[in-house]
PDB file of C-alpha atoms in Angstrom:
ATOM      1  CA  UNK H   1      -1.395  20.775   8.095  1.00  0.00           C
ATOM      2  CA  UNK H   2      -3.516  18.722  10.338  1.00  0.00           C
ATOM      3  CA  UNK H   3      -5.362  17.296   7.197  1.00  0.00           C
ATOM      4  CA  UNK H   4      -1.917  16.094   5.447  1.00  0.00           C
ATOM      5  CA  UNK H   5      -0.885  14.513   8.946  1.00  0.00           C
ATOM      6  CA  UNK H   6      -4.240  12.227   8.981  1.00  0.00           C
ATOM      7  CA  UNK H   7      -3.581  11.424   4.892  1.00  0.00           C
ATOM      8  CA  UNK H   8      -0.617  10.030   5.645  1.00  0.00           C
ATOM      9  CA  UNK H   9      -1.931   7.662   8.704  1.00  0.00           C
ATOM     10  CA  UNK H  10      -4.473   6.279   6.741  1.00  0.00           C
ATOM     11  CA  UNK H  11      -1.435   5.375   3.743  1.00  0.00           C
ATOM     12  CA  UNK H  12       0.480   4.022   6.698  1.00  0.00           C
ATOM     13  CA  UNK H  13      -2.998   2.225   8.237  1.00  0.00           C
ATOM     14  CA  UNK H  14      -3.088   0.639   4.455  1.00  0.00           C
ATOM     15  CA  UNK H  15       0.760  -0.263   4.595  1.00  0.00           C
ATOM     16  CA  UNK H  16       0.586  -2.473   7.820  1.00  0.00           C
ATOM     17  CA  UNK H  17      -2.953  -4.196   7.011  1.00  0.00           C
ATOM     18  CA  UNK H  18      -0.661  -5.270   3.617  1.00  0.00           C
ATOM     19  CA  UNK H  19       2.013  -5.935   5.516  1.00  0.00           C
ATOM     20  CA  UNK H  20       0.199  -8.068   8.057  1.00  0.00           C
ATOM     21  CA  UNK H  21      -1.662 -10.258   5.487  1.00  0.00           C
ATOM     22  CA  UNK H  22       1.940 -10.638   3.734  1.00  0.00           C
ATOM     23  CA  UNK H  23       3.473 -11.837   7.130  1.00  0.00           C
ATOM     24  CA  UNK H  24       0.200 -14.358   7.903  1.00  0.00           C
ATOM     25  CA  UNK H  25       0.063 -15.905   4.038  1.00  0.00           C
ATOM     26  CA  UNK H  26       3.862 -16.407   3.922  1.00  0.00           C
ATOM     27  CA  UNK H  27       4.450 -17.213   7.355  1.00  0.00           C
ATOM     28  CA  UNK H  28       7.334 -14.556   7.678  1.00  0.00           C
ATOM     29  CA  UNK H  29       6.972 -13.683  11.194  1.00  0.00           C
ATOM     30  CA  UNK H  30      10.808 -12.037  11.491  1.00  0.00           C
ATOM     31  CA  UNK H  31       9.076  -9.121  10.153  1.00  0.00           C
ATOM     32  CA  UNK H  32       6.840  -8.332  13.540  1.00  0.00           C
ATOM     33  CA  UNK H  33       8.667  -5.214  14.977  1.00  0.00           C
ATOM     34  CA  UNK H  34       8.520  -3.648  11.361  1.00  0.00           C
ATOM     35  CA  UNK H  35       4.731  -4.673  11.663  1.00  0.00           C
ATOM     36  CA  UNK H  36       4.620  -3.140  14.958  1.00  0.00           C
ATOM     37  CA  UNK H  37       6.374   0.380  13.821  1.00  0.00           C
ATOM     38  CA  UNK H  38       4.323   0.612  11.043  1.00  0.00           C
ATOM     39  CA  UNK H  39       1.229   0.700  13.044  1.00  0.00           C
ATOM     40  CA  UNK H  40       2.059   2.385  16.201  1.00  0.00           C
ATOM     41  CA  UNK H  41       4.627   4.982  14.452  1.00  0.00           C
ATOM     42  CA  UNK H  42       3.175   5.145  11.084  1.00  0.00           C
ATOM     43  CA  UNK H  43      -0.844   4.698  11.905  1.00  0.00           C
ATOM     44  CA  UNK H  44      -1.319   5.543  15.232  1.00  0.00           C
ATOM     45  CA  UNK H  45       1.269   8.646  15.986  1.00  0.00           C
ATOM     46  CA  UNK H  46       1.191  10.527  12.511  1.00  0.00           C
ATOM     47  CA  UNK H  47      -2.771   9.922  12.933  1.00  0.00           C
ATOM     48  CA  UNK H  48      -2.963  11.959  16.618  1.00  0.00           C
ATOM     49  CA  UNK H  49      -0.652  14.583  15.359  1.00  0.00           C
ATOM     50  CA  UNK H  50      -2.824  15.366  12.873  1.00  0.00           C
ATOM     51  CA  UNK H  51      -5.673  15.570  15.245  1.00  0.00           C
ATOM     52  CA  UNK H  52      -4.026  17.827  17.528  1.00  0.00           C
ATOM     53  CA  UNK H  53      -2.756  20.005  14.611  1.00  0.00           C
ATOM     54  CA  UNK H  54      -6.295  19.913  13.385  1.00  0.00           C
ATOM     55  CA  UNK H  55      -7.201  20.738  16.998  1.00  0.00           C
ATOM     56  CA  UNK H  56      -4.844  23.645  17.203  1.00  0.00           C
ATOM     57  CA  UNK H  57      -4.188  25.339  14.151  1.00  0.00           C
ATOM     58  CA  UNK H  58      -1.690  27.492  15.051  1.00  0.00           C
ATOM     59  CA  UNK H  59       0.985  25.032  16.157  1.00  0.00           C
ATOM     60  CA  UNK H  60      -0.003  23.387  12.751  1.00  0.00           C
ATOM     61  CA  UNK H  61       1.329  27.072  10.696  1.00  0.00           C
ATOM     62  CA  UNK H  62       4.437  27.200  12.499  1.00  0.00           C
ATOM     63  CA  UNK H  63       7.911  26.729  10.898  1.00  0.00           C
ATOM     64  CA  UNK H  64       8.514  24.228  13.742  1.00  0.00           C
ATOM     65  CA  UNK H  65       5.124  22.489  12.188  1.00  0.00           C
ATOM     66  CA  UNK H  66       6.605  22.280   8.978  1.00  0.00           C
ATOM     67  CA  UNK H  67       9.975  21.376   9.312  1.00  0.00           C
ATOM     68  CA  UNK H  68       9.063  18.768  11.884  1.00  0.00           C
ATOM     69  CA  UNK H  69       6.798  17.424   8.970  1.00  0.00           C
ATOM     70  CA  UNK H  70       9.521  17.042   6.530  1.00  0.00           C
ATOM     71  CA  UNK H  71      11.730  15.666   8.900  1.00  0.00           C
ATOM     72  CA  UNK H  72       9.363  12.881  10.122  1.00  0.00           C
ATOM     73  CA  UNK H  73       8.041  12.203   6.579  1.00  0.00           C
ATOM     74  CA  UNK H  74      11.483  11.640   5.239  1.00  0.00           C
ATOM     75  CA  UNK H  75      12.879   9.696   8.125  1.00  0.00           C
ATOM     76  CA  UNK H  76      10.004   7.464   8.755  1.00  0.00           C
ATOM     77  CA  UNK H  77      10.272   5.887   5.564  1.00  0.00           C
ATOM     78  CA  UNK H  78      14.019   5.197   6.043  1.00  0.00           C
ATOM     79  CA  UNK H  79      13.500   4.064   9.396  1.00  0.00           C
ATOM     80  CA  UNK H  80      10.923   1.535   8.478  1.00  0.00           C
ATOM     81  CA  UNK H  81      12.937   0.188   5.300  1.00  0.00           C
ATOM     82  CA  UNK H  82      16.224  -0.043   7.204  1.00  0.00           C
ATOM     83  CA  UNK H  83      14.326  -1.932   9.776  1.00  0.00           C
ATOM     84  CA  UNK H  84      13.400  -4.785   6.878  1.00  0.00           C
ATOM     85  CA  UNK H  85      16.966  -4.503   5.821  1.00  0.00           C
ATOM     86  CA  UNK H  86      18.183  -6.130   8.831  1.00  0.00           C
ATOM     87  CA  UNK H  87      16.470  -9.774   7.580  1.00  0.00           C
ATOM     88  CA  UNK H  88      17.532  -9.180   3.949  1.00  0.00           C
ATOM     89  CA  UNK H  89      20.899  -9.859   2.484  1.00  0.00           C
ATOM     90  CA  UNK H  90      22.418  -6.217   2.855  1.00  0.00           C
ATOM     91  CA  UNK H  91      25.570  -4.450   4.257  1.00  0.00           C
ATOM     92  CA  UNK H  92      25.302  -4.074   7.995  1.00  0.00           C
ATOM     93  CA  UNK H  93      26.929  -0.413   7.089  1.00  0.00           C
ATOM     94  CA  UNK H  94      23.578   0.062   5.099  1.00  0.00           C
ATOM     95  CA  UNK H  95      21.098  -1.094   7.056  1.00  0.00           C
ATOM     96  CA  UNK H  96      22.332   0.766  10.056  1.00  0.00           C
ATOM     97  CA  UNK H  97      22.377   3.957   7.626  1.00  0.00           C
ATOM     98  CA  UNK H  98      18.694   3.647   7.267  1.00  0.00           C
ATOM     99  CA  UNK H  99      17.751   2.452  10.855  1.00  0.00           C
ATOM    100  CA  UNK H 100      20.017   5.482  12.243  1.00  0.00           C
ATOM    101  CA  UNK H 101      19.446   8.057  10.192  1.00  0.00           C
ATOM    102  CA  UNK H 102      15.862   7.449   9.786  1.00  0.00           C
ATOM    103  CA  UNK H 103      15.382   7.038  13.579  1.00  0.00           C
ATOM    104  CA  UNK H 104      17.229  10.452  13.854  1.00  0.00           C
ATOM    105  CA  UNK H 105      15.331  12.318  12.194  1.00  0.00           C
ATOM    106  CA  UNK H 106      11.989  10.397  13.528  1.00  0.00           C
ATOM    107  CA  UNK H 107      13.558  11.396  16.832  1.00  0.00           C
ATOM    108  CA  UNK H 108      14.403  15.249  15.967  1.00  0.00           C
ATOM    109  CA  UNK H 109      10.461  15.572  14.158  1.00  0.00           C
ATOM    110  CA  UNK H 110       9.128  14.268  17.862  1.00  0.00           C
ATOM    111  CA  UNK H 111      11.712  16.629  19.807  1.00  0.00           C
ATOM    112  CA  UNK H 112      10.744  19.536  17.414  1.00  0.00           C
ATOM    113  CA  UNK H 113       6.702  18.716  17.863  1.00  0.00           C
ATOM    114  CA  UNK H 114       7.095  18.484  22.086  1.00  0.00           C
ATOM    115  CA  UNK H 115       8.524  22.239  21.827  1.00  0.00           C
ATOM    116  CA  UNK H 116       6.117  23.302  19.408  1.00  0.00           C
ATOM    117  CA  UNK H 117       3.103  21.844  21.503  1.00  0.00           C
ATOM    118  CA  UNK H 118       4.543  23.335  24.473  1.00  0.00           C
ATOM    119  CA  UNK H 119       5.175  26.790  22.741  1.00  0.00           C
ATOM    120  CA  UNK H 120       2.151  26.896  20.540  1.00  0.00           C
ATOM    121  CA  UNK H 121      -0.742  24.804  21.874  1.00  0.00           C
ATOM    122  CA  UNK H 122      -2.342  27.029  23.992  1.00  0.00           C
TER     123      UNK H 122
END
């Protein structure tokens, strides 16, 4: 599990270098706290959750483990989509949708990781 965790930083690593060079060349600054989530939520966190799942294998084989995979790997995106929404032309109804559902389930994965670190990590 640990392995799939660091994958997916370095996708996310990828996605905010992009993402920064877009901002710079088209001088679309608006788009900073995306930037920001990107790295520090995408990069940085998924990135030392893999380590420590690498580190401690059995938290990583846990059902906690795996639905608290699904449920940041699905949110995340919708989080980070929703939070570009806001500058685009889009229903307020929508882009909250994404935001607050994303961040939900962002929020539940982190919940469900704290109780598996605390229950499993040992």
């Amino acid at each position: 599990m640990g392995a799939k965790w660091i994958k997916l930083s370095v996708f996310y690593l990828l996605i905010v270098f992009a993402f920064g060079l877009f901002m710079h060349y088209t001088v679309q600054l608006q788009w900073k706290a995306t930037h920001a989530h990107i790295g520090v939520v995408g990069w940085l966190t998924t990135g030392f959750i893999g380590l420590i799942y690498s580190t401690y294998k059995d938290a990583a084989e846990t059902g906690l483990a795996k639905a608290q995979f699904w449920l940041y790997n699905i949110g995340l995106p919708f989080l980070l989509v929703g939070m570009m929404m806001v500058y685009l032309d889009v229903p307020r109804w929508l882009f909250e949708l994404f935001v607050s559902g994303g961040g939900i389930a962002v929020a539940l994965s982190v919940l469900l990781f704290f109780v598996n670190v605390f229950k499993y990590v040992k």
